[in-house]
JSON list of C-alpha atoms in Angstrom, two decimals:
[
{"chain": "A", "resi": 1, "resn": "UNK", "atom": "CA", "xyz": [10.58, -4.53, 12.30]},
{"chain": "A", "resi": 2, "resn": "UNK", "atom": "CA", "xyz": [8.12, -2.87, 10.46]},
{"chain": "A", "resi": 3, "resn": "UNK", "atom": "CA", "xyz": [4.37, -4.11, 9.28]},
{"chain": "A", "resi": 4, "resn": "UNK", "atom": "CA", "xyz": [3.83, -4.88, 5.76]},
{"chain": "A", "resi": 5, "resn": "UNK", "atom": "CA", "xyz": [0.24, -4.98, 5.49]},
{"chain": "A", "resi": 6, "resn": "UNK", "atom": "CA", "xyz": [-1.30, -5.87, 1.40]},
{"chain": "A", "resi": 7, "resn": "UNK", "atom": "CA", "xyz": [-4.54, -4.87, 0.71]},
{"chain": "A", "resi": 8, "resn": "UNK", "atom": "CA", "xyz": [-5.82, -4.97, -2.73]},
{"chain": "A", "resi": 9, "resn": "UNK", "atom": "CA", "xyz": [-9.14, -5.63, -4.31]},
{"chain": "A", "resi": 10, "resn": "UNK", "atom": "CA", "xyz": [-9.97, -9.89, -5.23]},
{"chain": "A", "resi": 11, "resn": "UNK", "atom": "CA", "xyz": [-7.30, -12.24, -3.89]},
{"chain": "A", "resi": 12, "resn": "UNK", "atom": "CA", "xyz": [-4.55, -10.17, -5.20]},
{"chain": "A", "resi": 13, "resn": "UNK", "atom": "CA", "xyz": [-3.49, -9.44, -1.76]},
{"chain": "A", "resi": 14, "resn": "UNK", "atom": "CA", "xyz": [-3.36, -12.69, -0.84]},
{"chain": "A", "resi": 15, "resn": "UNK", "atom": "CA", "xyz": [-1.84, -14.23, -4.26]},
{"chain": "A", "resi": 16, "resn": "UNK", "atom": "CA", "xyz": [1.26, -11.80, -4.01]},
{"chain": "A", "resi": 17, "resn": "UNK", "atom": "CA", "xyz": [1.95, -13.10, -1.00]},
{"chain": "A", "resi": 18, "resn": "UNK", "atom": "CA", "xyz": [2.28, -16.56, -2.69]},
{"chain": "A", "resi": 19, "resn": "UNK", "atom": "CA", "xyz": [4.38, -15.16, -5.00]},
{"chain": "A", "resi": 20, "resn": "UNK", "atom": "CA", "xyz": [6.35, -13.78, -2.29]},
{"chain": "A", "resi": 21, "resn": "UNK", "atom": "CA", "xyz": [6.85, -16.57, -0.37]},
{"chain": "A", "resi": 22, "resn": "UNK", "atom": "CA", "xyz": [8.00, -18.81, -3.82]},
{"chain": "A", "resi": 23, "resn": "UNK", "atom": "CA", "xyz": [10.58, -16.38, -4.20]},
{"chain": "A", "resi": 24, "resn": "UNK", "atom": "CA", "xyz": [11.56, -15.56, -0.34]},
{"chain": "A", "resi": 25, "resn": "UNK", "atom": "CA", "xyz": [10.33, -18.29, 1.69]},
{"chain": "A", "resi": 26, "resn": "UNK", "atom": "CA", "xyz": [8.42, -17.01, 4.67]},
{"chain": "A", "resi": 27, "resn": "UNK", "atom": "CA", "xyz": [8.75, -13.65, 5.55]},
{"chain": "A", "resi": 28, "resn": "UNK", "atom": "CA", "xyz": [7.61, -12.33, 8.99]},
{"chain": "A", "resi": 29, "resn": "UNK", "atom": "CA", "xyz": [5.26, -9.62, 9.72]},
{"chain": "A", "resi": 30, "resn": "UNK", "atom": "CA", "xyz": [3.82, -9.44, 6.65]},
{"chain": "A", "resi": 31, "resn": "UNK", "atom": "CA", "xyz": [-0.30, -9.77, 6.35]},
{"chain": "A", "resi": 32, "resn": "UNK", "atom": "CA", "xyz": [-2.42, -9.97, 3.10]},
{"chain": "A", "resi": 33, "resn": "UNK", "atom": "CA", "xyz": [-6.34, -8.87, 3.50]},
{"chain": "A", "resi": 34, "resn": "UNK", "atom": "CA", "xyz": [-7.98, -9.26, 0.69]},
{"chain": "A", "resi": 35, "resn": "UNK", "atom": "CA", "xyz": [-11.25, -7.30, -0.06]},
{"chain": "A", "resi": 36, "resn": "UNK", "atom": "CA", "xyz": [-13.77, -9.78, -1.68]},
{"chain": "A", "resi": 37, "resn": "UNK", "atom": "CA", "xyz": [-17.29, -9.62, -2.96]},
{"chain": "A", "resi": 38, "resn": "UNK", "atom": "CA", "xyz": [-19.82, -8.84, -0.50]},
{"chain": "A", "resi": 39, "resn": "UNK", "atom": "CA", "xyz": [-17.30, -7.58, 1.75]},
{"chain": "A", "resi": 40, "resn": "UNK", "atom": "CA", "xyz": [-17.93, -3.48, 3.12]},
{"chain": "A", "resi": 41, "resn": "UNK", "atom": "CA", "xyz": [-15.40, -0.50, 3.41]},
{"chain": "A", "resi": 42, "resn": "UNK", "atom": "CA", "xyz": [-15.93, -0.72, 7.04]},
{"chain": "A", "resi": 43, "resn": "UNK", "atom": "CA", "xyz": [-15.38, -4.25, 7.03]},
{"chain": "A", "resi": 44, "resn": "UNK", "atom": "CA", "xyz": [-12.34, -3.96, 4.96]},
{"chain": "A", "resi": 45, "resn": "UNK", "atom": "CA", "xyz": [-11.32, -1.07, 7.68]},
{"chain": "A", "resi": 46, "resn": "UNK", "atom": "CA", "xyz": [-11.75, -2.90, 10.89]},
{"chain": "A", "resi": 47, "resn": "UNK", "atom": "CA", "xyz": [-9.68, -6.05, 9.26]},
{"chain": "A", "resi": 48, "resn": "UNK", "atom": "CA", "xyz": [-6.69, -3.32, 8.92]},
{"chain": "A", "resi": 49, "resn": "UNK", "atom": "CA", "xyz": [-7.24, -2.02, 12.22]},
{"chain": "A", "resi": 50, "resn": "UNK", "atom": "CA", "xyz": [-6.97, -4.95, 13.59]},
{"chain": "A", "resi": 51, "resn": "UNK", "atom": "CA", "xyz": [-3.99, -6.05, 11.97]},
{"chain": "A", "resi": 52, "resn": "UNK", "atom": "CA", "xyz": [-1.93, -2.73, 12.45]},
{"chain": "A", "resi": 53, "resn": "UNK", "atom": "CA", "xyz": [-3.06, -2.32, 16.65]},
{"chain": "A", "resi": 54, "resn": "UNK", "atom": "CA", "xyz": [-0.37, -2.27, 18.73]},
{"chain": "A", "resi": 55, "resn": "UNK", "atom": "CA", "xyz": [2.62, -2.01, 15.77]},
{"chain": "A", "resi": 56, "resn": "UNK", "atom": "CA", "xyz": [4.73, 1.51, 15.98]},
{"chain": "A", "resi": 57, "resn": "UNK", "atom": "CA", "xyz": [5.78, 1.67, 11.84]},
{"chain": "A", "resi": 58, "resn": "UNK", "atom": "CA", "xyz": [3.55, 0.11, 9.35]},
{"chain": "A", "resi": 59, "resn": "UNK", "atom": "CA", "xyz": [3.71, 0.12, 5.57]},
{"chain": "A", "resi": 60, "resn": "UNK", "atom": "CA", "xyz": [0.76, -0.24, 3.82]},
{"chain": "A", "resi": 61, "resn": "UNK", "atom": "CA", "xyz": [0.20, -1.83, 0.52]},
{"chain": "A", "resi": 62, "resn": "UNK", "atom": "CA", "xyz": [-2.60, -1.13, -2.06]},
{"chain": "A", "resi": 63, "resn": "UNK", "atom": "CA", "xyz": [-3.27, -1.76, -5.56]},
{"chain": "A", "resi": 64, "resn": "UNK", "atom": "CA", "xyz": [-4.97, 1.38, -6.79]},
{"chain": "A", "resi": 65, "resn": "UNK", "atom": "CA", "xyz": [-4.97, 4.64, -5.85]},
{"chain": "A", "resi": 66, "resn": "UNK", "atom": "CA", "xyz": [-8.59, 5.62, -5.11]},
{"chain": "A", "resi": 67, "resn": "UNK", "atom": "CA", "xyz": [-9.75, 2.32, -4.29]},
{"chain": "A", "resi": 68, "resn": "UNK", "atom": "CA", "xyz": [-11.19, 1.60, -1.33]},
{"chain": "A", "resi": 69, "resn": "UNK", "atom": "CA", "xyz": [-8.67, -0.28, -0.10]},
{"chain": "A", "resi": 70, "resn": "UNK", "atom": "CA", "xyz": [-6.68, 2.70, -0.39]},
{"chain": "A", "resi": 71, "resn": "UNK", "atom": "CA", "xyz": [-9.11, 4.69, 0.80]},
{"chain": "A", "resi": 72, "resn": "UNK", "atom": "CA", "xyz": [-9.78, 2.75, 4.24]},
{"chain": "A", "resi": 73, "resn": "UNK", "atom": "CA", "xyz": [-5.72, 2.51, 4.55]},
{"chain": "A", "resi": 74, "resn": "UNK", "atom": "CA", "xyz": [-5.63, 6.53, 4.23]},
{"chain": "A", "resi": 75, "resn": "UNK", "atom": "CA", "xyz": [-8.73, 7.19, 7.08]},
{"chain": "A", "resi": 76, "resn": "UNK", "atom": "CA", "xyz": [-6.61, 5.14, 9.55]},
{"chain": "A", "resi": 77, "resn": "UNK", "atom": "CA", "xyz": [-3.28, 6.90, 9.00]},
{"chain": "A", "resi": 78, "resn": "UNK", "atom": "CA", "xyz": [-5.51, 9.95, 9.70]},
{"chain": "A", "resi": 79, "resn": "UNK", "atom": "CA", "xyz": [-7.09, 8.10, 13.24]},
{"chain": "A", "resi": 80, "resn": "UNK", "atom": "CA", "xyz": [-4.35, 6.77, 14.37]},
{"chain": "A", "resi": 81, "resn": "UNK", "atom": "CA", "xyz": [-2.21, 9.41, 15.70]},
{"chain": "A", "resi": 82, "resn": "UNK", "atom": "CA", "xyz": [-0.05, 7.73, 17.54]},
{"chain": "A", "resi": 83, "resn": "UNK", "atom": "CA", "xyz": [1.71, 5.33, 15.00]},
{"chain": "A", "resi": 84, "resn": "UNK", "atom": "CA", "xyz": [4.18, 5.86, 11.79]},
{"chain": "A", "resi": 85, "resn": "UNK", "atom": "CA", "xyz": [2.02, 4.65, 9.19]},
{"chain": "A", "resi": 86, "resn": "UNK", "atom": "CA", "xyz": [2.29, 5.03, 5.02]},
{"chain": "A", "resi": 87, "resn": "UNK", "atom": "CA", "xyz": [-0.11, 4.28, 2.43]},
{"chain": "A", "resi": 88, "resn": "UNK", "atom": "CA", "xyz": [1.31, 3.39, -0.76]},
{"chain": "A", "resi": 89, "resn": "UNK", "atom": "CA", "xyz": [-0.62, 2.73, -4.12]},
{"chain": "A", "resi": 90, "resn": "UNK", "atom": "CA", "xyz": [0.42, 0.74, -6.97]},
{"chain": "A", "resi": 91, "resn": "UNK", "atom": "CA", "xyz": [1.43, -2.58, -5.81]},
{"chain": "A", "resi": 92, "resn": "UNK", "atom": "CA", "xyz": [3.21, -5.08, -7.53]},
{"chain": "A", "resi": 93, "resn": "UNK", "atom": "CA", "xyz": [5.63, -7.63, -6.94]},
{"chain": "A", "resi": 94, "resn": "UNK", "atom": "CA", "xyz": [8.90, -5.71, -7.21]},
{"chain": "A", "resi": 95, "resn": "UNK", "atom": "CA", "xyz": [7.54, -3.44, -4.68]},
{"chain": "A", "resi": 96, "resn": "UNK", "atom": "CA", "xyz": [6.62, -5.71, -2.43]},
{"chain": "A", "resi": 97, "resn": "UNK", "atom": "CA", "xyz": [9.94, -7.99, -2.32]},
{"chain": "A", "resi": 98, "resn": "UNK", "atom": "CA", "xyz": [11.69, -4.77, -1.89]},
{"chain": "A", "resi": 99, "resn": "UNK", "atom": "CA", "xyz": [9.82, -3.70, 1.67]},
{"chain": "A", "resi": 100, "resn": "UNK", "atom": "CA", "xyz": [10.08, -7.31, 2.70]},
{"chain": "A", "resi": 101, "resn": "UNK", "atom": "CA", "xyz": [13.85, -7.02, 2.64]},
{"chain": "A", "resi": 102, "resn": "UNK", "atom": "CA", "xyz": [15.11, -3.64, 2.79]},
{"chain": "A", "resi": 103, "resn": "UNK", "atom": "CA", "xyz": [12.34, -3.19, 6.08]},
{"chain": "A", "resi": 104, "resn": "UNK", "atom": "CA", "xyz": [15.23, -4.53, 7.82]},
{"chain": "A", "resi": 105, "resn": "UNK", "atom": "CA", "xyz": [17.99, -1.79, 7.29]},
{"chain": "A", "resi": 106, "resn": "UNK", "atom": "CA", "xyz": [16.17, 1.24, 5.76]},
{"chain": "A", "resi": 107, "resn": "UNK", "atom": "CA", "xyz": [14.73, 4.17, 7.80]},
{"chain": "A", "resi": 108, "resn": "UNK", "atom": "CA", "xyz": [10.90, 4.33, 7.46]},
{"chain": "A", "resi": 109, "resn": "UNK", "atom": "CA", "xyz": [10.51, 7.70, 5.51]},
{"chain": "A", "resi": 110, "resn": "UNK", "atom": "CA", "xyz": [13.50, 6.63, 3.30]},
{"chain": "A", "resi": 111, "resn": "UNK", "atom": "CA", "xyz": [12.03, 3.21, 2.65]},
{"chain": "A", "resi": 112, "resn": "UNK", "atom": "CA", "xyz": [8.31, 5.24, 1.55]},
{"chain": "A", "resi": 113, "resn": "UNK", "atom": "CA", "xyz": [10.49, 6.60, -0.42]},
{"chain": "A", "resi": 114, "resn": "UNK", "atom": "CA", "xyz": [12.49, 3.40, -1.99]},
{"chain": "A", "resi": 115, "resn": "UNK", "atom": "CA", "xyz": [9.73, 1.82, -2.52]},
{"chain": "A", "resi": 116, "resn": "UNK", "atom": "CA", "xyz": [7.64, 4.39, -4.94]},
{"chain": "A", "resi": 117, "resn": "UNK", "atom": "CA", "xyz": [10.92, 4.22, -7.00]},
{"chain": "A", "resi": 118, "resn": "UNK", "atom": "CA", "xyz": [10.94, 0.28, -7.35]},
{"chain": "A", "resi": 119, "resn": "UNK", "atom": "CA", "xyz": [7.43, 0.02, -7.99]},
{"chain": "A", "resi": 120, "resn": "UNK", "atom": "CA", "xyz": [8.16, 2.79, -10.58]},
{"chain": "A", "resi": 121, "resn": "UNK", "atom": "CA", "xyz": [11.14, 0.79, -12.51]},
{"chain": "A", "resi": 122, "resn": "UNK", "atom": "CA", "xyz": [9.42, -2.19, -12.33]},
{"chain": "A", "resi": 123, "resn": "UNK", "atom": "CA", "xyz": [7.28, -1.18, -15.17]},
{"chain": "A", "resi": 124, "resn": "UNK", "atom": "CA", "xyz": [9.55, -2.01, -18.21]},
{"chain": "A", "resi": 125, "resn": "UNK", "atom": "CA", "xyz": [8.47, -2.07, -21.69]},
{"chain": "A", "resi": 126, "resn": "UNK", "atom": "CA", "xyz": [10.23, -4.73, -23.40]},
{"chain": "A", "resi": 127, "resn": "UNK", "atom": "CA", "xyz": [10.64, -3.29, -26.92]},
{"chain": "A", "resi": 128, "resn": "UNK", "atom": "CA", "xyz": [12.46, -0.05, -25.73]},
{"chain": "A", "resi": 129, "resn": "UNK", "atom": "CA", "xyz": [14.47, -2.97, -23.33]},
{"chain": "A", "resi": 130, "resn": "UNK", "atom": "CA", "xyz": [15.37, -5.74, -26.04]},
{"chain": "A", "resi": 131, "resn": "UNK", "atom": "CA", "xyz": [16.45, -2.45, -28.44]},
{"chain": "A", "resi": 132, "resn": "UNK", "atom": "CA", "xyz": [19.11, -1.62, -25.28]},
{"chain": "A", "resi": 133, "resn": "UNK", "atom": "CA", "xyz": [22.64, -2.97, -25.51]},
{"chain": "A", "resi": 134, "resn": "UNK", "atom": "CA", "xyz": [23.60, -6.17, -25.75]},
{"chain": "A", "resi": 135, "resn": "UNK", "atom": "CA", "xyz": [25.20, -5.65, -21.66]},
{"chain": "A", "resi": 136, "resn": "UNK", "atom": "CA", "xyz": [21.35, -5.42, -20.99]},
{"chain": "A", "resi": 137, "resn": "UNK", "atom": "CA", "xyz": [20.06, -8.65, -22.51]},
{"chain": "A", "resi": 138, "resn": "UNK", "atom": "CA", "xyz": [21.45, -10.25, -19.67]},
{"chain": "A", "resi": 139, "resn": "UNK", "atom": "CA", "xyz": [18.79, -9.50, -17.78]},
{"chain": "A", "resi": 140, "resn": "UNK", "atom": "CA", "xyz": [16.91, -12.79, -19.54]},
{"chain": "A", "resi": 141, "resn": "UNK", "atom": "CA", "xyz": [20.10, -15.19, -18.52]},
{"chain": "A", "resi": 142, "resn": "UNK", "atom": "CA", "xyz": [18.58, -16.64, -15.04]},
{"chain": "A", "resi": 143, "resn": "UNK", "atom": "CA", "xyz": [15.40, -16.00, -13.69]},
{"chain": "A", "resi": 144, "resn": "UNK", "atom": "CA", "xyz": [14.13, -15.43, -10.54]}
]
Protein backbone atom coordinates (compact mmCIF):
# COMPACT_ATOMS: atom_id res chain seq x y z
CA UNK A 1 0.00 0.00 0.00
CA UNK A 2 1.31 3.18 -0.55
CA UNK A 3 2.59 6.04 2.15
CA UNK A 4 0.53 9.01 2.61
CA UNK A 5 2.74 11.27 4.35
CA UNK A 6 0.98 15.24 5.32
CA UNK A 7 3.20 17.84 5.87
CA UNK A 8 1.99 21.30 6.12
CA UNK A 9 2.99 24.33 8.05
CA UNK A 10 1.10 24.74 12.04
CA UNK A 11 -0.96 21.69 13.02
CA UNK A 12 -2.65 21.56 9.75
CA UNK A 13 -1.02 18.35 9.06
CA UNK A 14 -2.01 16.92 11.96
CA UNK A 15 -5.74 18.49 12.16
CA UNK A 16 -6.59 16.97 8.61
CA UNK A 17 -5.86 13.93 9.82
CA UNK A 18 -8.62 14.44 12.46
CA UNK A 19 -10.78 15.34 9.96
CA UNK A 20 -9.88 12.32 8.18
CA UNK A 21 -10.34 9.97 10.64
CA UNK A 22 -14.15 11.64 11.61
CA UNK A 23 -15.03 10.93 8.22
CA UNK A 24 -13.04 7.44 7.55
CA UNK A 25 -12.24 6.01 10.78
CA UNK A 26 -8.63 4.96 10.93
CA UNK A 27 -6.82 4.71 7.95
CA UNK A 28 -3.45 2.87 7.78
CA UNK A 29 -0.22 4.14 6.60
CA UNK A 30 -0.98 7.45 6.73
CA UNK A 31 1.47 9.99 8.91
CA UNK A 32 0.89 13.75 9.65
CA UNK A 33 4.26 15.89 10.58
CA UNK A 34 3.54 19.00 11.32
CA UNK A 35 6.17 21.83 11.05
CA UNK A 36 5.80 24.10 14.18
CA UNK A 37 7.49 27.17 15.52
CA UNK A 38 10.98 26.80 16.34
CA UNK A 39 11.18 23.81 14.35
CA UNK A 40 14.24 23.85 11.24
CA UNK A 41 14.05 22.73 7.49
CA UNK A 42 16.44 20.09 8.40
CA UNK A 43 14.50 19.12 11.22
CA UNK A 44 11.35 19.08 9.28
CA UNK A 45 13.57 16.88 6.63
CA UNK A 46 14.92 14.22 8.84
CA UNK A 47 11.17 13.74 10.42
CA UNK A 48 10.17 12.82 6.58
CA UNK A 49 13.07 10.74 6.13
CA UNK A 50 12.38 8.94 8.75
CA UNK A 51 8.93 8.32 8.11
CA UNK A 52 9.31 7.38 4.30
CA UNK A 53 12.72 4.76 5.01
CA UNK A 54 12.17 1.57 3.98
CA UNK A 55 8.53 2.26 1.96
CA UNK A 56 8.80 1.55 -2.07
CA UNK A 57 5.73 4.28 -3.23
CA UNK A 58 5.07 7.26 -1.15
CA UNK A 59 2.73 10.18 -1.72
CA UNK A 60 3.53 13.20 -0.25
CA UNK A 61 1.25 15.85 0.98
CA UNK A 62 1.93 19.65 1.34
CA UNK A 63 0.04 22.70 1.76
CA UNK A 64 1.86 25.25 -0.35
CA UNK A 65 3.88 25.12 -3.08
CA UNK A 66 7.19 26.79 -2.15
CA UNK A 67 6.98 26.17 1.39
CA UNK A 68 9.37 24.50 3.07
CA UNK A 69 7.54 21.72 3.69
CA UNK A 70 7.37 21.37 0.12
CA UNK A 71 10.60 22.19 -0.33
CA UNK A 72 12.21 19.47 2.12
CA UNK A 73 9.55 16.84 0.47
CA UNK A 74 11.10 17.81 -3.13
CA UNK A 75 15.16 17.44 -1.89
CA UNK A 76 14.27 13.86 -0.76
CA UNK A 77 12.50 12.73 -3.94
CA UNK A 78 15.77 14.03 -5.47
CA UNK A 79 18.09 11.76 -2.66
CA UNK A 80 16.32 9.03 -2.63
CA UNK A 81 16.85 7.25 -5.77
CA UNK A 82 15.73 4.22 -5.07
CA UNK A 83 11.97 4.79 -4.13
CA UNK A 84 8.65 6.03 -6.16
CA UNK A 85 8.03 9.12 -4.43
CA UNK A 86 5.56 12.36 -5.42
CA UNK A 87 5.32 15.66 -3.97
CA UNK A 88 2.08 17.23 -4.27
CA UNK A 89 1.11 20.89 -3.23
CA UNK A 90 -2.15 22.19 -2.34
CA UNK A 91 -3.64 20.06 0.24
CA UNK A 92 -6.97 19.94 1.37
CA UNK A 93 -9.39 17.60 2.54
CA UNK A 94 -10.89 16.31 -0.70
CA UNK A 95 -7.47 15.49 -1.73
CA UNK A 96 -6.54 13.80 0.99
CA UNK A 97 -9.73 11.37 1.44
CA UNK A 98 -9.21 10.64 -2.14
CA UNK A 99 -5.38 9.07 -1.75
CA UNK A 100 -6.57 7.42 1.42
CA UNK A 101 -9.01 5.36 -0.61
CA UNK A 102 -8.25 5.17 -4.13
CA UNK A 103 -4.25 4.21 -2.80
CA UNK A 104 -5.77 0.91 -2.76
CA UNK A 105 -6.71 0.27 -6.52
CA UNK A 106 -5.04 3.11 -8.51
CA UNK A 107 -1.56 2.86 -10.13
CA UNK A 108 0.90 5.35 -8.52
CA UNK A 109 1.52 7.77 -11.54
CA UNK A 110 -2.28 7.61 -12.29
CA UNK A 111 -3.20 8.33 -8.69
CA UNK A 112 -0.44 11.72 -8.87
CA UNK A 113 -2.46 12.30 -11.34
CA UNK A 114 -6.16 11.80 -9.67
CA UNK A 115 -5.32 13.51 -7.07
CA UNK A 116 -4.19 17.13 -8.65
CA UNK A 117 -7.68 16.86 -10.30
CA UNK A 118 -9.67 16.38 -6.91
CA UNK A 119 -7.79 18.85 -5.13
CA UNK A 120 -8.58 21.02 -8.23
CA UNK A 121 -12.61 20.47 -8.12
CA UNK A 122 -12.68 20.76 -4.69
CA UNK A 123 -12.46 24.44 -4.93
CA UNK A 124 -16.15 25.41 -5.66
CA UNK A 125 -17.50 28.78 -5.55
CA UNK A 126 -20.89 28.64 -4.27
CA UNK A 127 -22.59 31.49 -6.18
CA UNK A 128 -21.66 30.11 -9.70
CA UNK A 129 -22.91 26.49 -7.79
CA UNK A 130 -26.35 27.62 -6.13
CA UNK A 131 -27.02 29.53 -9.82
CA UNK A 132 -26.58 25.64 -11.39
CA UNK A 133 -29.69 23.56 -11.89
CA UNK A 134 -31.91 22.59 -9.58
CA UNK A 135 -30.35 18.51 -10.25
CA UNK A 136 -27.25 20.22 -8.56
CA UNK A 137 -28.73 21.56 -5.33
CA UNK A 138 -28.70 18.20 -4.22
CA UNK A 139 -25.47 18.35 -3.39
CA UNK A 140 -26.71 20.22 0.15
CA UNK A 141 -29.33 17.12 0.88
CA UNK A 142 -26.91 14.94 3.31
CA UNK A 143 -23.69 15.81 4.41
CA UNK A 144 -20.72 14.13 4.92
Amino acid sequence: MIQLVVVAHGEFASGILTSLRLIAGEVEKVVAIDFVEGMSAQEVKDRIKQTISGEKQVLILTDLVGGTPFKTSVELVVEQGQQEIAVLSGLNLAMLLDASFSRLTYEFEPLVQKLVAVAKEGVVDSIRLLAQDDEEDQLFEDGI
